[in-house]
Coordinates of C-alpha atoms in Angstrom, one line a residue:
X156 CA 91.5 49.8 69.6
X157 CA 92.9 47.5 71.9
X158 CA 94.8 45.6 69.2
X159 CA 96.0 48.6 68.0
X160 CA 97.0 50.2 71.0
X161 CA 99.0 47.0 72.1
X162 CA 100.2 46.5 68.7
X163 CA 102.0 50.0 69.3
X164 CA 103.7 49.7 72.1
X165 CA 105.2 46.3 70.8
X166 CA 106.2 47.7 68.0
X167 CA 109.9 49.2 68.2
X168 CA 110.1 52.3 67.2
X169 CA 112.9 53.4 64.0
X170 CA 115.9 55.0 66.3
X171 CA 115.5 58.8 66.2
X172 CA 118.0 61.0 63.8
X173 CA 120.8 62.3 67.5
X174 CA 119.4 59.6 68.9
X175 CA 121.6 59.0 72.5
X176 CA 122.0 55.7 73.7
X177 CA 121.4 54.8 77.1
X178 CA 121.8 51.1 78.6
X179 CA 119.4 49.5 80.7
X180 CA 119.5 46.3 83.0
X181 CA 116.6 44.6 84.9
X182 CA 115.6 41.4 86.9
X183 CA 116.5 38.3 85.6
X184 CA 114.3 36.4 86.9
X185 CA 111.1 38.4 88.1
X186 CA 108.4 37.4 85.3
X187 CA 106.6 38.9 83.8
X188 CA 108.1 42.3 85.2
X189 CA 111.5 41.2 83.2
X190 CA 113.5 38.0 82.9
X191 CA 116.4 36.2 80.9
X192 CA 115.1 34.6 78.0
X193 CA 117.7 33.5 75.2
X194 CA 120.3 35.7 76.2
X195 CA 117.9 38.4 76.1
X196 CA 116.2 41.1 78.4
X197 CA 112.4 40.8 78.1
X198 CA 109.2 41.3 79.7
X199 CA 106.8 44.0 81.0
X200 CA 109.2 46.5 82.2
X201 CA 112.1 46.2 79.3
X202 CA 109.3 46.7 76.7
X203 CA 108.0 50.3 78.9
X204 CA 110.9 51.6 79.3
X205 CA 112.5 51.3 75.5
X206 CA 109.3 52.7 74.2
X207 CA 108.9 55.4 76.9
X208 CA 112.4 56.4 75.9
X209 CA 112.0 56.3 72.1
X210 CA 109.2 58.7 72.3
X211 CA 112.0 61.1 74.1
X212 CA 114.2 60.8 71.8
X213 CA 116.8 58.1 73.3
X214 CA 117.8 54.6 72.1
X215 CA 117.9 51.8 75.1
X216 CA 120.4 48.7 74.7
X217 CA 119.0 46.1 77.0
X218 CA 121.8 44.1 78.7
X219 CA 121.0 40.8 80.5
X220 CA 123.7 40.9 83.1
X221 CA 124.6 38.2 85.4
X222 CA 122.8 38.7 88.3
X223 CA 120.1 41.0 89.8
X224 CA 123.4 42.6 92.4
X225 CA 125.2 43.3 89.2
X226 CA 122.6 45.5 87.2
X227 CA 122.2 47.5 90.2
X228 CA 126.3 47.8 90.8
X229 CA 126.8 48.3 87.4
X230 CA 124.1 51.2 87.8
X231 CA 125.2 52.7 91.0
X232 CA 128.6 52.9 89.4
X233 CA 127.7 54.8 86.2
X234 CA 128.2 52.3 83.9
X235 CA 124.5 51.7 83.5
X236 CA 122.1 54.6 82.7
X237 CA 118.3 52.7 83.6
X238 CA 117.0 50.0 85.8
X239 CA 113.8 48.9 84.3
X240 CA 112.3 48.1 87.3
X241 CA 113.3 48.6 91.0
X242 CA 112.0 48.8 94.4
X243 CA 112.2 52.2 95.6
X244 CA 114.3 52.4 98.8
X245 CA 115.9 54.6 101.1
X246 CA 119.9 52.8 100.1
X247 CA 119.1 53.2 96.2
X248 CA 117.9 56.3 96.4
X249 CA 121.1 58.0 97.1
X250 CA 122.4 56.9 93.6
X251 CA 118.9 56.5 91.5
X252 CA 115.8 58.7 90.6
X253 CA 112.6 56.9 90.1
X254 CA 109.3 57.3 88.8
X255 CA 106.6 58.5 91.0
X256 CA 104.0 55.9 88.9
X257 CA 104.9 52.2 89.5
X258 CA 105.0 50.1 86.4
X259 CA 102.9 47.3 88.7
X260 CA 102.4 46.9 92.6
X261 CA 103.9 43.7 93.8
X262 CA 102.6 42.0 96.8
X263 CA 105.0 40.1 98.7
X264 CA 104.5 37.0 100.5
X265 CA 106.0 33.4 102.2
X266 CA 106.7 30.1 100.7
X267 CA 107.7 27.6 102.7
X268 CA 107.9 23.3 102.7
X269 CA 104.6 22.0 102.9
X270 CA 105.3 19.7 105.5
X271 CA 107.6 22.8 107.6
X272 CA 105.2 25.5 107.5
X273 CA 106.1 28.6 109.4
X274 CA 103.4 30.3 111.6
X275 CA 103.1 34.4 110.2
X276 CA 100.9 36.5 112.0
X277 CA 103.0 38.9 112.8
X278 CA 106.6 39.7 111.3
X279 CA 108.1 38.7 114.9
X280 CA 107.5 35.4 114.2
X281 CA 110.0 35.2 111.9
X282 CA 113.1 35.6 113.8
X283 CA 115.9 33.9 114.0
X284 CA 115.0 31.8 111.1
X285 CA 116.7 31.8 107.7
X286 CA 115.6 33.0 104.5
X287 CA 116.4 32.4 101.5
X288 CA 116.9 35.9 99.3
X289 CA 118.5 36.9 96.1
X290 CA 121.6 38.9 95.3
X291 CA 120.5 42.5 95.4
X292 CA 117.1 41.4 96.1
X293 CA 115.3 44.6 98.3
X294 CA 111.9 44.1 99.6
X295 CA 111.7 47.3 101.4
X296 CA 113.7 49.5 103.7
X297 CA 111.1 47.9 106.6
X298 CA 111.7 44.3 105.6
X299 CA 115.6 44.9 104.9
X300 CA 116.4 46.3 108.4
X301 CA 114.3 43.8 109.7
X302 CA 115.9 40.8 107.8
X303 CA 119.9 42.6 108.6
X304 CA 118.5 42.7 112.6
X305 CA 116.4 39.4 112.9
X306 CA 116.9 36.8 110.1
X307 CA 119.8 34.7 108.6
X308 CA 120.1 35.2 104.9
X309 CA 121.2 33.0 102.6
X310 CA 122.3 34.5 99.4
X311 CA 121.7 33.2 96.0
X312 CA 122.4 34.3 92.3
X313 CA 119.3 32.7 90.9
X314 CA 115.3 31.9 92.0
X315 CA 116.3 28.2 90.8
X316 CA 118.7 27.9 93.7
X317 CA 116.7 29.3 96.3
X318 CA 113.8 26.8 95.9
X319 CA 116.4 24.1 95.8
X320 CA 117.8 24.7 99.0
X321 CA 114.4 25.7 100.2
X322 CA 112.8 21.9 98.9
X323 CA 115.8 21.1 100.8
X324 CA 115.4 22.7 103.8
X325 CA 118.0 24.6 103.8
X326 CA 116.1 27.8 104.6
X327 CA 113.1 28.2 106.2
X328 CA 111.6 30.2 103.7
X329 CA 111.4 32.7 101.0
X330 CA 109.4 35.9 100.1
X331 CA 108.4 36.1 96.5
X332 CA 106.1 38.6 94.6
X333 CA 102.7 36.8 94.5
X334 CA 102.4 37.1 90.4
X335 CA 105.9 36.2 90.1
X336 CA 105.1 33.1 92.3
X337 CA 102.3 32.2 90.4
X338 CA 103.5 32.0 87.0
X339 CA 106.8 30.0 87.9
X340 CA 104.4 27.3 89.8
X341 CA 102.5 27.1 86.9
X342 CA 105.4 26.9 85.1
X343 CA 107.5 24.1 87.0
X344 CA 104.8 22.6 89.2
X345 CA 106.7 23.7 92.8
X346 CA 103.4 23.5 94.6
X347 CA 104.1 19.7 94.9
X348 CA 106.4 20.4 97.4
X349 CA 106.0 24.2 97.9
X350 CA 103.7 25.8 99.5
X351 CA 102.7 29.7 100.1
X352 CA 101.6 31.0 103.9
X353 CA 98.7 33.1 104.9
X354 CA 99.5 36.6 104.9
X355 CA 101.1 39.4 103.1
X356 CA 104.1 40.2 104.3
X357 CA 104.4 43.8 102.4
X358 CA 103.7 45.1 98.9
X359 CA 106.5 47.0 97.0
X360 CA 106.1 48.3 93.8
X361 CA 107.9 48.4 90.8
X362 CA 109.5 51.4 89.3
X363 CA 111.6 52.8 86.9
X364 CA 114.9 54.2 87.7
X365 CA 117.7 56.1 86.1
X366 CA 120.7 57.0 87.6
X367 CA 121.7 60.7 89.1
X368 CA 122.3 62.2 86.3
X369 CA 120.7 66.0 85.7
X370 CA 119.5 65.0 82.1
X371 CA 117.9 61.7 82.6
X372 CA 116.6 62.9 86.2
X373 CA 114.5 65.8 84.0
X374 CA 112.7 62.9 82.5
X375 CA 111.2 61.5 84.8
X376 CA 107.9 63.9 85.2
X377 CA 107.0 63.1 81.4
X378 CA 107.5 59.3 81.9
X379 CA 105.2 59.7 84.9
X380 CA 102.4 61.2 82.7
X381 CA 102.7 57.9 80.4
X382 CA 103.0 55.8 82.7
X383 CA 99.1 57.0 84.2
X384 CA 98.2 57.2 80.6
X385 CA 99.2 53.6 80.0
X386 CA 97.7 52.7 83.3
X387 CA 94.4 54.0 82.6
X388 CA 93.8 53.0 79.1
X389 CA 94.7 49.7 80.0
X390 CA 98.0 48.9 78.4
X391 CA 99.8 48.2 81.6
X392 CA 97.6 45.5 82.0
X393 CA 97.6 44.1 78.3
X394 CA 101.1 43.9 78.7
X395 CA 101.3 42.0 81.3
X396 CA 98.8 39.6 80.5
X397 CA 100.8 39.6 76.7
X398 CA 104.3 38.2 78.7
X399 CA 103.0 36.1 81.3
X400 CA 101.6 34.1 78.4
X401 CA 105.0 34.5 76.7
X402 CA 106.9 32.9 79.9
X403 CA 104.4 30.4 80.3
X404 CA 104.8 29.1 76.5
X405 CA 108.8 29.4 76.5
X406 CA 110.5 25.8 76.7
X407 CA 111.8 24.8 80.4
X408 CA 113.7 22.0 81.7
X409 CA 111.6 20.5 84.8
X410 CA 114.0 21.4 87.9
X411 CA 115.0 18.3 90.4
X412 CA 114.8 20.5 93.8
X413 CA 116.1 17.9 95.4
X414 CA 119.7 18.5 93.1
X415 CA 122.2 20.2 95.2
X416 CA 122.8 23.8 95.3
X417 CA 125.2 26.3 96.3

C-alpha cells in the first residue's frame, strides 16, 4: 500500500480535457522542500502542489527562476500564479493566500565558523553582528524585524555564496532550516569547517501559496483537506525521504569555500 500510494503521487497525472494552466515557482535551493536540479524545479513541494492541482482540474508549469527574490516578485506581480512553498508572513500576505496545513515544519537554526562560534542564548546576543541571508529569504515576521532593527545583512543570490563568505568570515553567521542543513553537509562535507550552534532560533513552516486571485483563493480549503490526508497516511513523509535521497545521489562539484564570492 505504501508503494502504491507513493507510486501515485509520483506519477503525473494525463492533463485534464479545460485544463487551465497555472505557473508555479519555488526555492532553489531549499532541499528537499524544492531545488534546481538540471534546469528543472523538483522536490517535495513541486511534486504536492502539481498533483494537488491536477486532481482540481489545473495544469502547473514549474519554472526554475533565478533566484528565490524573483519567484516571489514575479508572484507578487501577477505573473506567477503559485509558490510551492513559502513562509507565511505578515508582508506576503498582503499579495498571497496560503494553506492553513504546512507541507513540512522547518526548524531554524545557526551555523557559524568552528573556530568563531557565536554565544545564542537569547536572540539579543546577536546584535550588531552580520548575517548572512538570501535574496527574498523570510524567516518570520519576528526574526525579520529583528534582523531590519539589530543585524547587518548581507545578501546573496545563492546558499553556495553564503557559506563562502561565511568559511570566510565574512559574516558571522547564517540561519538555515535544520533538514536543509543536514542534507547539504552530507552532501558537500561543510562540517569541516562549519559548524551549527546550540539552540533553535525559530521554526517556520512551509506552505503553499497562490496569489490573490478569487479563483485560486477558493482552493485552498480542499488543498488543506489533502494536505492532512497526505499527512496522516504518511505520504508527506515518503516523499520526503523519496527526494532527500534523490539530492543526496545527484552529481556535485565539491565547493572551495575558501574561492571568493560576491
Amino acid at each position: 500500500m505504501k508503494r502504491a500510494a507513493l507510486a501515485l503521487l509520483l506519477g503525473l497525472l494525463a492533463p485534464v480535457a479545460q485544463a487551465r494552466e497555472l505557473l508555479a515557482c519555488g526555492h532553489p535551493f531549499y532541499p528537499p522542500v524544492s531545488w534546481h536540479s538540471q534546469g528543472a524545479l523538483v522536490g517535495l513541494a513541486p511534486q504536492v502542489v502539481r498533483q494537488l492541482f491536477a486532481e482540481l482540474g489545473h495544469e502547473v508549469r514549474l519554472l526554475a527562476l533565478g533566484n528565490w527574490k524573483r519567484c516571489l516578485l514575479e508572484a507578487q506581480q501577477g505573473r506567477v500564479d503559485i509558490v510551492v512553498a513559502a513562509y507565511r508572513t505578515h508582508e506576503r500576505e498582503a499579495w498571497m493566500g496560503f494553506t492553513k496545513e504546512a507541507l513540512v515544519a522547518d526548524p531554524i537554526v545557526l551555523f557559524t565558523l568552528r573556530d568563531k562560534s557565536v554565544r545564542f542564548d537569547s536572540w539579543d546576543d546577536l546584535r550588531g553582528l552580520t548575517v548572512g541571508l538570501l535574496l527574498g529569504d523570510s524567516f518570520g515576521d519576528r526574526f525579520d524585524r529583528f534582523a531590519e532593527q539589530h543585524l547587518n545583512i548581507e545578501w546573496v543570490s545563492s546558499g553556495e555564496q553564503n557559506f563562502i563568505k561565511l568559511a570566510q568570515g565574512r559574516i558571522d553567521f547564517m540561519p538555515v532550516g535544520l533538514y536543509s542543513w543536514t542534507l547539504q553537509n552530507r552532501r558537500f562535507g561543510y562540517d569541516q569547517v562549519i559548524v551549527q550552534q546550540p539552540g533553535q532560533l525559530v521554526t517556520e513552516h512551509y506552505r503553499i501559496g497562490v496569489r490573490r486571485d478569487p479563483a485560486l483563493l477558493a482552493l485552498l480549503p480542499r488543498l488543506d483537506q489533502r494536505l492532512r490526508e497526505l499527512s496522516e497516511d504518511g505520504t508527506l513523509k515518503r516523499l520526503d525521504e523519496h527526494y532527500s535521497a534523490r539530492y543526496l545521489a545527484e552529481p556535485h562539484r565539491m565547493t572551495n569555500l575558501y574561492d571568493s564570492a560576491p
